[in-house]
Coordinates of C-alpha atoms in Angstrom, one line a residue:
M1 CA 10.1 56.0 -21.5
Y2 CA 7.0 53.4 -21.6
R3 CA 7.0 53.8 -25.3
S4 CA 10.3 53.0 -25.9
R5 CA 10.6 49.7 -23.5
S6 CA 7.3 48.8 -25.6
N7 CA 9.0 49.1 -28.7
F8 CA 12.0 47.2 -27.5
L9 CA 10.2 44.6 -26.5
A10 CA 8.1 44.3 -29.8
V11 CA 11.4 44.3 -31.4
M12 CA 12.8 41.2 -29.6
L13 CA 9.6 39.5 -30.4
G14 CA 9.8 39.8 -33.8
L15 CA 13.5 38.6 -33.9
S16 CA 12.7 35.8 -32.0
L17 CA 9.8 34.8 -34.4
T18 CA 12.0 35.2 -37.2
V19 CA 14.9 33.0 -35.4
S20 CA 12.2 30.3 -34.9
M21 CA 10.8 30.7 -38.9
L22 CA 14.3 30.4 -40.1
L23 CA 15.2 27.5 -37.9
A24 CA 11.8 25.6 -39.3
A25 CA 13.0 26.8 -42.8
D26 CA 16.5 24.9 -42.2
L27 CA 14.9 21.8 -40.7
R28 CA 12.7 21.5 -43.4
K29 CA 15.7 22.0 -45.8
V30 CA 17.5 19.2 -44.3
E31 CA 14.4 16.8 -44.4
K32 CA 14.6 17.5 -48.1
L33 CA 18.1 17.0 -48.8
A34 CA 17.7 13.8 -46.9
H35 CA 15.0 12.3 -49.0
E36 CA 16.7 13.4 -52.0
C37 CA 20.0 11.6 -51.1
A38 CA 18.0 8.8 -50.3
S39 CA 16.8 8.7 -54.2
G40 CA 20.3 8.8 -55.3
K41 CA 20.9 12.8 -55.8
E42 CA 24.3 13.1 -55.3
K43 CA 24.5 16.7 -55.0
S44 CA 21.8 16.6 -52.2
C45 CA 24.0 14.1 -50.2
R46 CA 27.2 16.4 -50.6
E47 CA 24.7 19.2 -49.2
L48 CA 23.3 17.2 -46.5
V49 CA 26.9 16.0 -45.5
Q50 CA 28.3 19.7 -45.6
I51 CA 25.5 20.9 -43.4
A52 CA 26.1 17.9 -40.9
R53 CA 30.2 19.3 -41.0
M54 CA 30.0 22.8 -40.9
D55 CA 26.5 24.4 -40.2
E56 CA 26.9 27.3 -37.6
N57 CA 23.5 25.8 -35.6
N58 CA 24.2 22.7 -33.7
E59 CA 20.6 21.9 -34.2
I60 CA 20.9 21.8 -37.7
R61 CA 23.8 19.8 -37.5
E62 CA 22.3 17.2 -35.4
A63 CA 19.2 17.0 -37.7
A64 CA 21.4 16.3 -40.4
I65 CA 23.4 14.1 -38.7
K66 CA 20.8 11.7 -38.1
K67 CA 19.9 11.6 -41.5
L68 CA 23.7 10.7 -42.6
T69 CA 24.3 7.1 -43.8
D70 CA 27.9 7.5 -44.9
Q71 CA 29.9 5.9 -42.1
A72 CA 33.1 7.6 -42.8
V73 CA 31.7 11.0 -42.1
L74 CA 29.7 9.9 -39.1
A75 CA 33.0 8.5 -38.0
E76 CA 34.8 11.8 -38.9
I77 CA 32.1 13.9 -36.7
A78 CA 32.3 11.6 -33.9
G79 CA 35.9 11.3 -33.4
A80 CA 36.5 15.1 -33.6
D81 CA 33.7 16.2 -31.7
V82 CA 34.2 17.8 -28.2
D83 CA 31.2 18.6 -26.0
T84 CA 28.5 20.1 -27.8
I85 CA 24.6 21.0 -27.0
P86 CA 23.2 18.9 -28.9
D87 CA 25.8 16.0 -28.1
L88 CA 26.6 15.8 -32.1
G89 CA 29.4 13.4 -31.3
M90 CA 27.0 10.8 -29.9
A91 CA 24.1 11.5 -32.5
A92 CA 27.0 10.0 -34.8
M93 CA 27.6 7.1 -32.9
A94 CA 24.0 6.2 -32.7
R95 CA 24.1 5.8 -37.0
L96 CA 27.7 4.3 -37.0
S97 CA 28.0 0.4 -37.6
D98 CA 31.2 0.0 -39.7
Q99 CA 33.3 -2.3 -37.2
N100 CA 36.4 -0.8 -38.9
L101 CA 35.3 2.8 -38.5
L102 CA 34.0 1.8 -35.0
A103 CA 37.7 0.2 -34.4
A104 CA 38.9 4.0 -35.3
V105 CA 37.0 5.9 -33.3
A106 CA 37.1 3.7 -30.2
Q107 CA 40.9 4.0 -30.3
T108 CA 41.4 7.7 -31.6
A109 CA 38.0 10.0 -30.7
K110 CA 38.9 12.9 -28.2
R111 CA 35.9 12.2 -25.9
S112 CA 36.0 9.4 -23.5
D113 CA 32.5 8.9 -23.6
V114 CA 32.3 8.3 -27.2
R115 CA 35.4 6.1 -27.2
E116 CA 33.2 3.9 -25.0
A117 CA 30.0 4.1 -26.9
A118 CA 32.4 2.7 -29.8
V119 CA 34.0 0.2 -27.6
E120 CA 30.2 -1.0 -26.7
K121 CA 29.6 -1.8 -30.7
L122 CA 32.8 -3.7 -31.1
S123 CA 33.4 -7.3 -31.5
D124 CA 37.0 -7.4 -32.7
Q125 CA 38.7 -9.3 -29.9
A126 CA 42.3 -7.9 -30.7
I127 CA 41.1 -4.3 -30.7
L128 CA 39.5 -4.6 -27.7
A129 CA 42.2 -6.4 -26.1
R130 CA 44.2 -3.8 -27.4
I131 CA 42.0 -0.6 -25.7
V132 CA 42.2 -2.3 -22.3
Q133 CA 45.9 -2.3 -22.5
T134 CA 46.2 1.5 -23.7
D135 CA 43.1 3.6 -23.2
Q136 CA 43.5 6.1 -20.4
N137 CA 40.2 5.9 -19.0
R138 CA 38.8 3.5 -16.8
R139 CA 35.3 3.4 -18.0
V140 CA 36.4 3.0 -21.8
R141 CA 38.8 -0.1 -20.5
R142 CA 36.0 -1.6 -18.5
A143 CA 33.5 -1.7 -21.4
A144 CA 36.0 -3.0 -23.4
V145 CA 36.5 -6.1 -21.0
A146 CA 32.7 -6.4 -21.2
R147 CA 33.0 -7.0 -24.7
L148 CA 35.8 -9.7 -24.5
I149 CA 35.0 -13.3 -24.8
D150 CA 38.6 -14.3 -25.6
E151 CA 39.3 -16.7 -22.4
P152 CA 43.0 -16.1 -22.9
R153 CA 42.9 -12.2 -23.5
L154 CA 40.9 -12.0 -20.4
A155 CA 42.8 -14.1 -18.2
Q156 CA 46.0 -11.9 -19.4
V157 CA 43.8 -8.8 -18.5
A158 CA 42.8 -10.2 -15.0
Q159 CA 46.6 -11.4 -14.2
T160 CA 48.4 -8.1 -15.5
D161 CA 46.0 -4.8 -15.6
K162 CA 47.3 -2.1 -13.3
D163 CA 43.7 -1.1 -12.4
I164 CA 42.0 -3.9 -9.9
E165 CA 38.6 -2.6 -11.3
V166 CA 39.4 -3.7 -14.8
R167 CA 41.0 -6.8 -13.3
T168 CA 38.2 -7.6 -11.6
A169 CA 35.8 -7.0 -14.4
A170 CA 37.7 -9.6 -16.6
V171 CA 37.6 -12.1 -13.6
A172 CA 33.8 -11.6 -13.3
K173 CA 34.0 -12.8 -17.2
L174 CA 36.3 -16.0 -16.7
T175 CA 35.3 -19.3 -17.1
D176 CA 38.3 -21.5 -16.6
P177 CA 37.6 -23.4 -13.3
A178 CA 41.5 -23.6 -12.6
L179 CA 42.0 -19.7 -13.1
L180 CA 39.2 -18.9 -10.9
A181 CA 40.6 -21.3 -8.5
Q182 CA 44.0 -19.3 -8.4
F183 CA 42.4 -15.8 -8.2
A184 CA 40.2 -17.1 -5.5
Q185 CA 42.8 -18.3 -3.4
T186 CA 45.9 -15.8 -4.3
G187 CA 44.0 -12.8 -5.5
E188 CA 45.9 -9.7 -3.6
D189 CA 42.3 -7.7 -3.6
I190 CA 39.2 -8.7 -1.9
H191 CA 37.0 -7.3 -4.4
L192 CA 38.9 -9.5 -6.9
R193 CA 38.8 -12.8 -4.9
R194 CA 34.9 -12.5 -4.0
T195 CA 34.3 -12.0 -7.6
A196 CA 36.2 -15.1 -8.5
V197 CA 34.6 -17.4 -5.4
R198 CA 31.0 -16.3 -7.0
K199 CA 32.1 -17.9 -10.2
L200 CA 33.6 -21.3 -8.6
T201 CA 31.8 -24.5 -8.8
D202 CA 34.5 -26.7 -7.6
Q203 CA 32.7 -27.9 -4.4
S204 CA 36.1 -29.3 -2.8
L205 CA 37.5 -25.6 -2.9
L206 CA 34.3 -23.9 -1.7
A207 CA 34.1 -26.0 1.5
K208 CA 37.9 -25.2 2.1
L209 CA 37.4 -21.6 1.5
V210 CA 34.3 -22.0 4.0
E211 CA 36.6 -23.5 6.5
T212 CA 39.7 -21.6 6.1
E213 CA 38.7 -18.2 5.0
D214 CA 39.0 -15.0 7.3
D215 CA 37.1 -12.5 5.4
L216 CA 33.4 -12.4 6.0
S217 CA 32.4 -11.6 2.5
I218 CA 34.3 -14.3 0.5
R219 CA 33.1 -17.1 3.3
A220 CA 29.8 -15.8 2.5
A221 CA 30.0 -15.9 -1.3
A222 CA 31.7 -19.5 -0.9
I223 CA 28.7 -20.9 1.4
A224 CA 26.2 -19.3 -1.2
N225 CA 28.0 -21.1 -4.2
L226 CA 28.1 -24.6 -2.4
E227 CA 25.4 -26.7 -3.4
N228 CA 22.4 -26.5 -1.8
Q229 CA 22.3 -30.2 -0.4
H230 CA 26.1 -30.4 0.5
P231 CA 26.9 -31.8 3.6
R232 CA 28.7 -28.6 4.9
V233 CA 25.5 -26.7 4.4
Q234 CA 24.0 -29.1 6.2
Q235 CA 26.2 -28.9 9.5
L236 CA 26.5 -25.3 9.4
A237 CA 22.5 -25.0 9.6
G238 CA 22.7 -26.6 12.8
D239 CA 19.7 -27.7 14.8
L240 CA 17.0 -27.1 12.6
N241 CA 14.4 -27.1 15.5
V242 CA 15.9 -24.1 17.2
A243 CA 15.6 -20.7 15.7
T244 CA 18.8 -18.7 14.6
D245 CA 19.5 -15.3 14.1
S246 CA 23.1 -15.7 12.8
W247 CA 23.9 -15.1 9.3
V248 CA 25.6 -18.3 8.6
P249 CA 23.3 -20.9 9.7
S250 CA 20.3 -18.7 8.7
L251 CA 22.2 -18.7 5.0
C252 CA 22.4 -22.6 5.2
R253 CA 18.9 -22.9 6.1
L254 CA 17.6 -20.8 3.2
K255 CA 19.5 -22.7 1.0
M256 CA 18.2 -25.9 2.2
A257 CA 14.7 -24.3 2.0
T258 CA 15.2 -23.9 -1.8
L259 CA 15.0 -28.0 -1.8
E260 CA 11.3 -27.7 -0.3
P261 CA 8.9 -29.8 -3.1
P262 CA 6.8 -26.7 -3.3
I263 CA 9.7 -24.3 -3.8
R264 CA 11.7 -26.4 -6.2
L265 CA 8.6 -27.1 -8.2
R266 CA 7.9 -23.5 -9.1
F267 CA 11.9 -22.5 -9.2
P268 CA 13.9 -25.5 -10.3
D269 CA 16.9 -23.1 -10.9
I270 CA 16.5 -21.2 -7.9
R271 CA 19.8 -19.8 -6.5
V272 CA 20.9 -18.2 -3.8
R273 CA 23.5 -15.1 -2.9
C274 CA 25.0 -13.4 0.5
D275 CA 26.7 -10.4 0.6
V276 CA 28.5 -9.8 4.0
S277 CA 30.6 -6.7 5.0
D278 CA 31.9 -5.3 7.9
L279 CA 30.8 -2.2 9.7
S280 CA 32.1 -0.4 12.7
K281 CA 31.0 2.5 15.1
G282 CA 33.1 4.5 17.4
Y283 CA 32.4 4.9 21.2
G284 CA 33.8 6.9 23.8
I285 CA 34.2 9.7 21.2
T286 CA 36.3 12.7 22.4
R287 CA 36.5 16.1 20.4
D288 CA 39.1 14.6 18.3
R289 CA 38.7 10.9 18.0
A290 CA 36.7 7.8 19.3
T291 CA 38.7 6.0 22.1
Y292 CA 37.5 2.7 20.8
S293 CA 35.4 1.3 18.1
V294 CA 33.3 -1.8 18.1
G295 CA 32.8 -4.1 15.0
G296 CA 29.5 -5.1 13.4
E297 CA 28.3 -6.3 9.9
D298 CA 25.6 -5.6 7.3
V299 CA 23.9 -8.9 5.6
S300 CA 22.0 -9.2 2.4
I301 CA 20.5 -12.3 1.0
T302 CA 18.9 -12.7 -2.4
F303 CA 17.0 -15.4 -3.7
Y304 CA 17.2 -15.3 -7.5
Q305 CA 16.7 -17.1 -10.8
D306 CA 17.9 -16.6 -14.4
G307 CA 19.5 -13.4 -13.2
A308 CA 16.2 -12.0 -11.8
S309 CA 15.7 -11.6 -8.2
L310 CA 12.9 -13.2 -6.6
S311 CA 13.2 -12.0 -2.8
S312 CA 15.7 -10.1 -1.0
A313 CA 16.5 -8.8 2.5
S314 CA 19.3 -7.1 4.5
W315 CA 20.0 -6.8 7.9
T316 CA 22.4 -4.7 9.8
T317 CA 24.2 -4.6 13.3
D318 CA 22.0 -2.5 15.7
F319 CA 24.4 -0.4 17.4
P320 CA 23.7 0.4 20.9
D321 CA 24.1 3.9 22.4
S322 CA 26.6 3.0 24.6
I323 CA 28.3 -0.4 25.2
H324 CA 30.7 -2.2 27.6
P325 CA 34.2 -1.0 26.5
E326 CA 35.2 -4.9 26.2
T327 CA 32.8 -5.7 23.3
Y328 CA 34.3 -5.7 20.4
R329 CA 32.2 -6.9 17.7
L330 CA 27.9 -7.2 17.8
T331 CA 26.5 -9.4 15.0
A332 CA 23.5 -8.5 12.8
K333 CA 20.2 -10.5 13.9
V334 CA 19.3 -12.5 10.8
S335 CA 15.5 -13.4 10.5
G336 CA 15.0 -16.6 8.0
T337 CA 11.4 -16.5 8.9
E338 CA 11.3 -12.9 7.6
F339 CA 12.6 -13.7 4.8
L340 CA 10.9 -16.5 3.7
D341 CA 7.7 -14.9 5.0
Q342 CA 8.6 -12.0 2.2
F343 CA 9.4 -14.8 -0.5
I344 CA 5.8 -16.6 0.2
R345 CA 3.8 -13.7 0.1
K346 CA 5.8 -12.2 -3.1
C347 CA 5.5 -15.4 -4.8
Q348 CA 1.8 -16.4 -3.8
F349 CA 2.3 -19.6 -2.8
T350 CA -1.1 -21.8 -2.6
Q351 CA -2.5 -23.0 0.8
M352 CA -1.7 -26.6 0.0
D353 CA 1.8 -25.5 -0.9
L354 CA 1.6 -23.6 3.0
Q355 CA 0.5 -26.9 4.2
V356 CA 3.5 -28.9 2.8
L357 CA 5.7 -26.4 4.1
S358 CA 4.4 -26.3 7.4
G359 CA 5.6 -29.7 8.1
S360 CA 9.2 -28.4 7.0
K361 CA 12.2 -29.8 9.1
I362 CA 13.3 -26.3 8.8
I363 CA 12.0 -24.1 11.9
E364 CA 12.2 -21.2 9.9
V365 CA 10.2 -22.9 6.8
R366 CA 7.4 -24.0 9.4
K367 CA 6.9 -20.6 11.3
A368 CA 6.9 -18.6 7.9
A369 CA 4.5 -21.1 6.3
V370 CA 2.3 -20.9 9.4
L371 CA 2.1 -17.0 9.3
N372 CA 0.7 -17.3 5.7
L373 CA -1.9 -20.1 6.6
T374 CA -5.3 -18.7 6.2
N375 CA -7.1 -22.3 6.1
K376 CA -6.1 -23.4 9.5
T377 CA -7.8 -26.8 8.8
L378 CA -4.8 -27.8 6.9
V379 CA -2.7 -27.9 10.1
A380 CA -3.6 -28.8 13.5
E381 CA -4.2 -26.3 15.9
K382 CA -1.7 -27.1 18.7
A383 CA 1.2 -27.1 16.2
H384 CA -0.3 -24.0 14.7
Q385 CA -0.4 -22.0 17.8
A386 CA 3.2 -23.6 18.9
L387 CA 5.0 -22.1 16.1
L388 CA 3.1 -18.5 16.2
A389 CA 4.1 -18.9 20.0
E390 CA 7.6 -19.5 19.3
T391 CA 7.9 -17.3 16.4
A392 CA 6.3 -14.4 19.0
Q393 CA 8.7 -15.0 21.8
S394 CA 12.1 -15.4 19.9
D395 CA 12.2 -14.2 16.2
A396 CA 14.8 -11.8 15.4
S397 CA 12.6 -9.6 13.5
F398 CA 10.5 -7.3 15.1
N399 CA 7.9 -7.6 12.5
M400 CA 7.4 -11.2 12.6
R401 CA 7.1 -11.3 16.1
R402 CA 4.3 -8.4 16.1
T403 CA 2.6 -10.5 13.1
A404 CA 2.7 -13.9 15.0
V405 CA 1.4 -12.3 18.6
S406 CA -1.4 -10.9 16.7
M407 CA -2.5 -14.3 15.1
L408 CA -2.1 -15.8 18.8
T409 CA -4.7 -17.3 20.7
D410 CA -3.4 -19.2 23.0
Q411 CA -3.9 -18.0 26.4
A412 CA -0.8 -19.5 28.1
A413 CA 1.6 -18.4 25.3
L414 CA 0.0 -15.0 25.6
A415 CA 0.4 -14.5 29.3
Q416 CA 4.3 -15.6 28.9
I417 CA 4.6 -13.3 26.4
A418 CA 2.9 -10.6 28.0
K419 CA 4.6 -10.8 31.5
T420 CA 8.0 -11.2 29.7
K421 CA 10.2 -8.2 29.0
G422 CA 10.8 -7.5 25.5
A423 CA 9.4 -5.2 22.9
F424 CA 6.4 -3.0 24.4
E425 CA 4.2 -3.5 20.9
V426 CA 4.5 -7.0 21.2
R427 CA 3.5 -7.2 24.9
R428 CA 0.9 -4.9 24.3
I429 CA -0.9 -6.7 21.5
A430 CA -0.2 -9.9 23.5
V431 CA -2.3 -8.2 26.4
V432 CA -5.0 -7.1 24.0
N433 CA -5.4 -10.9 23.0
L434 CA -5.6 -12.0 26.7
S435 CA -9.1 -12.8 28.6
D436 CA -7.5 -14.7 31.5
Q437 CA -8.3 -11.9 34.3
T438 CA -6.1 -13.6 36.9
V439 CA -3.2 -12.7 34.2
L440 CA -4.6 -9.4 33.4
A441 CA -5.0 -8.5 37.3
Q442 CA -1.4 -9.7 37.7
I443 CA -0.2 -7.4 34.8
A444 CA -2.4 -4.3 35.8
Q445 CA -0.9 -4.6 39.5
T446 CA 2.4 -5.7 39.1
D447 CA 4.1 -4.8 35.8
E448 CA 6.9 -1.9 35.9
D449 CA 5.6 -0.2 32.5
S450 CA 2.7 2.1 33.3
D451 CA 1.7 1.7 29.7
M452 CA 1.7 -2.0 30.0
R453 CA -0.6 -1.7 33.3
F454 CA -2.7 0.9 31.3
H455 CA -3.5 -1.8 28.6
A456 CA -4.3 -4.6 30.9
V457 CA -6.7 -2.3 32.7
T458 CA -8.5 -1.6 29.9
R459 CA -9.2 -5.6 29.5
L460 CA -9.8 -6.0 33.4
T461 CA -13.6 -6.6 34.6
D462 CA -12.4 -8.1 37.9
Q463 CA -13.9 -5.3 40.1
T464 CA -11.8 -6.4 43.0
A465 CA -8.8 -6.1 40.9
L466 CA -10.1 -2.9 39.8
A467 CA -10.9 -1.3 43.2
Q468 CA -7.5 -1.7 44.4
I469 CA -5.6 -0.5 40.9
A470 CA -7.9 2.7 41.2
Q471 CA -7.0 3.4 44.8
T472 CA -3.2 2.4 44.6
D473 CA -1.3 2.5 41.3
K474 CA 1.4 5.6 41.1
D475 CA 0.3 6.6 37.6
L476 CA -2.6 8.8 37.4
T477 CA -3.9 7.6 33.7
V478 CA -4.0 3.9 35.1
R479 CA -6.3 4.8 38.1
K480 CA -8.4 6.9 36.0
T481 CA -8.7 4.0 33.6
A482 CA -9.5 1.9 36.6
V483 CA -12.0 4.0 37.8
E484 CA -14.0 4.2 34.6
K485 CA -14.4 0.5 34.6
L486 CA -15.5 0.4 38.5
T487 CA -19.3 -0.1 39.3
N488 CA -18.8 -0.4 43.2
Q489 CA -20.6 2.7 44.5
A490 CA -19.0 2.5 47.8
I491 CA -15.3 2.4 46.7
L492 CA -16.3 5.1 44.0
G493 CA -17.1 7.3 46.7
Q494 CA -14.2 6.4 48.6
I495 CA -12.0 7.7 46.0
V496 CA -13.9 10.7 45.4
Q497 CA -13.2 11.5 49.1
T498 CA -9.5 10.9 49.2
E499 CA -8.0 10.8 45.8
K500 CA -5.4 13.5 45.2
E501 CA -5.9 14.2 41.4
W502 CA -8.8 16.0 40.2
E503 CA -9.0 14.3 37.3
V504 CA -9.6 10.9 38.9
R505 CA -12.2 12.2 41.2
R506 CA -14.0 13.7 38.4
A507 CA -14.0 10.5 36.9
A508 CA -15.1 8.5 40.1
V509 CA -18.1 11.3 40.3
A510 CA -19.2 10.6 36.8
K511 CA -19.5 6.9 37.8
L512 CA -21.5 7.5 40.7
T513 CA -25.2 7.1 40.8
D514 CA -26.1 5.7 44.7
Q515 CA -28.1 9.1 45.5
T516 CA -27.1 8.9 49.4
I517 CA -23.4 9.1 48.4
L518 CA -23.7 11.7 46.0
A519 CA -25.7 13.9 48.4
V520 CA -22.7 13.6 51.0
I521 CA -20.4 14.6 48.3
S522 CA -22.5 17.4 47.1
Q523 CA -22.9 18.9 50.4
S524 CA -19.4 18.3 52.0
H525 CA -16.9 17.9 49.8
K526 CA -14.0 20.6 50.1
D527 CA -13.6 20.9 45.9
F528 CA -16.5 23.1 44.6
N529 CA -15.9 21.4 41.3
I530 CA -16.4 18.2 42.4
R531 CA -19.6 19.2 44.4
R532 CA -20.8 21.1 41.1
Y533 CA -20.3 17.4 39.2
A534 CA -21.9 15.6 42.1
V535 CA -24.7 17.9 42.0
A536 CA -25.1 17.6 38.4
R537 CA -25.9 13.8 38.8
L538 CA -28.5 14.5 42.3
T539 CA -32.1 13.8 41.8
D540 CA -33.1 14.0 45.6
Q541 CA -35.1 17.6 45.4
A542 CA -35.1 18.1 49.2
I543 CA -31.2 17.8 49.0
L544 CA -31.0 20.2 46.0
A545 CA -33.0 22.8 47.7
Q546 CA -30.9 23.0 50.7
I547 CA -27.8 23.1 48.5
A548 CA -29.3 25.7 46.4
Q549 CA -30.1 27.9 49.1
T550 CA -26.9 27.6 51.2
D551 CA -23.8 26.4 49.5
E552 CA -21.0 29.4 49.5
D553 CA -20.4 28.2 45.8
S554 CA -22.4 30.1 43.5
G555 CA -21.3 27.8 40.8
V556 CA -22.7 24.8 42.6
R557 CA -25.9 26.7 43.6
F558 CA -26.6 27.5 39.9
H559 CA -26.3 23.6 39.0
A560 CA -28.6 22.7 41.8
V561 CA -31.1 25.5 40.6
T562 CA -31.3 23.9 37.3
R563 CA -32.4 20.4 38.6
L564 CA -35.2 22.1 41.1
T565 CA -38.6 21.5 40.5
D566 CA -40.3 23.8 43.4
R567 CA -41.8 26.7 41.7
A568 CA -42.0 28.5 45.0
L569 CA -38.6 28.2 45.9
L570 CA -37.5 28.9 42.3
A571 CA -39.1 31.8 42.5
E572 CA -37.6 33.0 45.8
I573 CA -34.4 32.3 44.9
A574 CA -34.8 34.4 41.5
K575 CA -35.3 37.3 43.8
T576 CA -33.0 36.8 46.6
D577 CA -30.0 35.1 45.7
K578 CA -26.8 37.3 45.8
N579 CA -25.5 35.8 42.4
W580 CA -27.0 37.4 39.3
D581 CA -26.2 33.8 37.2
V582 CA -28.0 31.9 39.9
R583 CA -31.2 34.2 39.8
Q584 CA -31.2 34.2 36.3
A585 CA -30.8 30.3 36.4
A586 CA -33.8 30.1 38.5
T587 CA -35.8 32.2 36.4
E588 CA -35.1 30.4 33.3
R589 CA -36.0 27.3 35.2
L590 CA -39.3 28.5 36.2
K591 CA -40.1 29.3 32.6
E592 CA -39.1 26.0 31.4
L593 CA -41.3 24.3 34.1
Q594 CA -44.2 26.6 33.4
G595 CA -43.7 26.0 29.4
S596 CA -44.2 22.2 30.2

């Protein structure tokens, strides 16, 4: 059985090697024929064509096709090919360049992807227009539209084609202002209209669309295409000294920001694009459906120049888990500061550029500039801190608030942020940066959030406040942290005696150094573990001796023995204590003392 299997494997291996050798030989033959054909040998050319058309091995056919220059044969192969591996039709298309033959393939090839590849090489406008009208495949027709440059033909496609995607592709190539205006205002499809609006330059029509258009995406496209210095842009931007998180004023402010000298000098042809789309979320969901839905929006804004993106950001409505039934729409919270901060970082503006931008009339520009200023001598400290404080308190972007508060040093502003309800991480950073003991004590004693009280306690040094917190806070971790910062021995002793939680009592014992208090705890505390910890900190030999002989807990006696220096007493305990571990500890302690 094993011998027959081995023989079978040997035969199969031999066949595989034979096939590989034959394939290699055939490929060498193709190379030879191609070389001879190129040097004028007609017979070799005919044989190469025959292999390309008829060889039973598709790999050999592909190799021959890649060597062919006969355009008619290449067109024949491309047009007739069905799905093959390797892809012979596309291999032939890669070598085909004759416009007449490309036109034939583009209109008659069996495969749509071959027709599409042919269309992408065509330049004949009449044939391209015919393909748009007659081909049954949308991708082929769209590829034909992409190659059209004849304005009347594009206009005809845009107006009459039955496929809205093809019509939209045609509108995207139009340049005629009148046609674009017509499509922007009367097109029956939102995507087509939006495409037309993005091509518009008529400022009066764009301004009209901004005022009258209900669709958010078209209104956004119209605002984006208004000239950056257009009066309507300035009106929609609102009060430039008050931060905004709505997309319309944010978009307008970003358009105005591109007029700032440091930005305009570096990017003279900078443009702005904005996309806004509707969202919705169902609430009151039953097994079969949502009882009502709330609208939202997705907003993206891009700075670009010469078709290349310079900076881009997106914001989406943050739908809560539950909502009031009478709420119909929630907007996305857009942060112009976040966008400009990203733009400034990505494009690496100089510190002198940032100094100029920090004086902008647009608050988002000022804030983004200040966030990136490392040379603080370039801007007045008071103005610098004021912008950081405003960003930390009110910016729509959590990341911007967090960054700003981490740079803030103004104690009054930090105190306000720390005491105002908001994002925990922003408040936490404010507390960490606080040094005002009165404010820290107030937060540590009264804040509703135990985590915030904890962070305030870690910064607190006021012993009176720490003592109160250590004894009265309802959170174990907060009390323990306060205890660990206490130095008042009497209060620590009191906490050891009265605290309910063992962890807090242990922390208090660990801070005790007063031998009188430790002696009382070591001898009288009801918790033997606390007595053990107290004994471990005792140095009074008389009290240690008493405990070593009389405490009911062997563990407490054990710890007392390890601290004794009275050799006679140790010898007696080593003989008489009822617990073996205590006797052994006494013996070891004696050896230790004798060795010293």
